[in-house]
Amino acid sequence: MFDARFLPGAMLLLSALGIGACLLYARRHPGVSRVELAMQHFLDSVVRADDARFAFESRNAVIVRMDEDTSNGEHTSCILTVCATNRYGEYFSFRSDGHKPFVRHLEHRLARIILKHEYAGPEPAGRCVGVADEN
């Protein structure tokens, strides 16, 4: 009824299945998600420039749009995209997959196309916000 040679093989097979299940679970449920890591990269982003209008510090930026790709696909190249403005109204695009973040300045014509109704052009030079035109 019971074969003594069966037990070691069965134990080996069940152990291998258990280890495989643990590895699969750990891969699909990591401790810190790539989105959280990418957001930390965004918060640490700084772009220095000679002209202050084109400098960017994420902690002082206003986020206009934030898109997350949570598809969990093996070939997801970009997991987080953030469009933000600096205090001069210049737009910047941040992208990261949790490993390789990068920030670039967006020209206003491109920002207008990407952001559509979320786009707010730069304030005209010499004009104060909240002051009505006298014309």
PDB file of C-alpha atoms in Angstrom, residues 36-111:
ATOM      1  CA  GLU A  36       6.832  54.742  -5.142  1.00  0.00           C
ATOM      2  CA  LEU A  37      10.496  54.613  -6.090  1.00  0.00           C
ATOM      3  CA  ALA A  38       9.850  56.750  -9.186  1.00  0.00           C
ATOM      4  CA  MET A  39       7.933  59.297  -7.066  1.00  0.00           C
ATOM      5  CA  GLN A  40      10.884  59.505  -4.686  1.00  0.00           C
ATOM      6  CA  HIS A  41      13.128  60.149  -7.688  1.00  0.00           C
ATOM      7  CA  PHE A  42      10.764  62.945  -8.743  1.00  0.00           C
ATOM      8  CA  LEU A  43      10.896  64.539  -5.292  1.00  0.00           C
ATOM      9  CA  ASP A  44      14.704  64.455  -5.437  1.00  0.00           C
ATOM     10  CA  SER A  45      14.883  65.983  -8.958  1.00  0.00           C
ATOM     11  CA  VAL A  46      16.804  69.199  -9.451  1.00  0.00           C
ATOM     12  CA  VAL A  47      17.788  70.828 -12.748  1.00  0.00           C
ATOM     13  CA  ARG A  48      20.281  73.667 -12.544  1.00  0.00           C
ATOM     14  CA  ALA A  49      20.467  76.332 -15.240  1.00  0.00           C
ATOM     15  CA  ASP A  50      22.197  79.672 -15.769  1.00  0.00           C
ATOM     16  CA  ASP A  51      18.822  81.234 -16.552  1.00  0.00           C
ATOM     17  CA  ALA A  52      16.579  80.794 -13.476  1.00  0.00           C
ATOM     18  CA  ARG A  53      13.511  80.378 -15.694  1.00  0.00           C
ATOM     19  CA  PHE A  54      14.835  77.020 -16.875  1.00  0.00           C
ATOM     20  CA  ALA A  55      15.893  75.714 -13.465  1.00  0.00           C
ATOM     21  CA  PHE A  56      13.701  73.125 -11.783  1.00  0.00           C
ATOM     22  CA  GLU A  57      13.432  71.882  -8.233  1.00  0.00           C
ATOM     23  CA  SER A  58      10.620  69.375  -7.803  1.00  0.00           C
ATOM     24  CA  ARG A  59       9.949  70.162  -4.146  1.00  0.00           C
ATOM     25  CA  ASN A  60       8.985  73.720  -5.163  1.00  0.00           C
ATOM     26  CA  ALA A  61       7.186  72.755  -8.372  1.00  0.00           C
ATOM     27  CA  VAL A  62       3.462  72.652  -9.064  1.00  0.00           C
ATOM     28  CA  ILE A  63       2.337  69.300 -10.457  1.00  0.00           C
ATOM     29  CA  VAL A  64      -0.004  69.813 -13.400  1.00  0.00           C
ATOM     30  CA  ARG A  65      -0.498  66.167 -14.353  1.00  0.00           C
ATOM     31  CA  MET A  66       0.736  62.830 -13.040  1.00  0.00           C
ATOM     32  CA  ASP A  67       0.233  59.569 -14.918  1.00  0.00           C
ATOM     33  CA  GLU A  68       1.114  56.108 -13.614  1.00  0.00           C
ATOM     34  CA  ASP A  69       1.469  52.970 -15.687  1.00  0.00           C
ATOM     35  CA  THR A  70       0.677  50.104 -13.343  1.00  0.00           C
ATOM     36  CA  SER A  71       0.328  47.437 -16.003  1.00  0.00           C
ATOM     37  CA  ASN A  72       3.005  45.268 -14.312  1.00  0.00           C
ATOM     38  CA  GLY A  73       4.178  44.233 -17.759  1.00  0.00           C
ATOM     39  CA  GLU A  74       7.690  42.967 -18.192  1.00  0.00           C
ATOM     40  CA  HIS A  75       8.396  45.569 -20.883  1.00  0.00           C
ATOM     41  CA  THR A  76       6.982  48.668 -19.182  1.00  0.00           C
ATOM     42  CA  SER A  77       9.542  51.337 -19.989  1.00  0.00           C
ATOM     43  CA  CYS A  78       7.932  54.260 -18.183  1.00  0.00           C
ATOM     44  CA  ILE A  79       6.040  53.792 -14.944  1.00  0.00           C
ATOM     45  CA  LEU A  80       5.577  57.442 -13.838  1.00  0.00           C
ATOM     46  CA  THR A  81       5.223  60.634 -15.862  1.00  0.00           C
ATOM     47  CA  VAL A  82       4.867  64.001 -14.145  1.00  0.00           C
ATOM     48  CA  CYS A  83       4.311  67.346 -15.847  1.00  0.00           C
ATOM     49  CA  ALA A  84       5.064  70.239 -13.527  1.00  0.00           C
ATOM     50  CA  THR A  85       5.833  73.949 -13.609  1.00  0.00           C
ATOM     51  CA  ASN A  86       8.448  75.978 -11.815  1.00  0.00           C
ATOM     52  CA  ARG A  87       7.780  79.396 -10.286  1.00  0.00           C
ATOM     53  CA  TYR A  88       8.347  81.082 -13.655  1.00  0.00           C
ATOM     54  CA  GLY A  89       5.590  79.089 -15.349  1.00  0.00           C
ATOM     55  CA  GLU A  90       8.003  76.963 -17.360  1.00  0.00           C
ATOM     56  CA  TYR A  91       6.916  73.359 -17.912  1.00  0.00           C
ATOM     57  CA  PHE A  92       9.018  70.283 -17.215  1.00  0.00           C
ATOM     58  CA  SER A  93       8.401  66.608 -17.890  1.00  0.00           C
ATOM     59  CA  PHE A  94       9.697  63.961 -15.484  1.00  0.00           C
ATOM     60  CA  ARG A  95       9.731  60.278 -16.408  1.00  0.00           C
ATOM     61  CA  SER A  96      10.965  57.268 -14.508  1.00  0.00           C
ATOM     62  CA  ASP A  97      10.600  53.511 -14.452  1.00  0.00           C
ATOM     63  CA  GLY A  98      11.950  53.383 -10.907  1.00  0.00           C
ATOM     64  CA  HIS A  99      15.516  52.952 -12.144  1.00  0.00           C
ATOM     65  CA  LYS A 100      16.410  55.661 -14.683  1.00  0.00           C
ATOM     66  CA  PRO A 101      14.695  59.000 -14.014  1.00  0.00           C
ATOM     67  CA  PHE A 102      15.070  62.002 -16.277  1.00  0.00           C
ATOM     68  CA  VAL A 103      13.701  65.544 -16.412  1.00  0.00           C
ATOM     69  CA  ARG A 104      13.468  67.787 -19.445  1.00  0.00           C
ATOM     70  CA  HIS A 105      12.173  71.255 -20.131  1.00  0.00           C
ATOM     71  CA  LEU A 106       9.055  71.427 -22.327  1.00  0.00           C
ATOM     72  CA  GLU A 107       8.650  74.268 -24.773  1.00  0.00           C
ATOM     73  CA  HIS A 108       5.296  75.999 -24.333  1.00  0.00           C
ATOM     74  CA  ARG A 109       4.031  74.887 -27.748  1.00  0.00           C
ATOM     75  CA  LEU A 110       4.734  71.260 -26.812  1.00  0.00           C
ATOM     76  CA  ALA A 111       3.303  71.653 -23.286  1.00  0.00           C
TER      77      ALA A 111
END
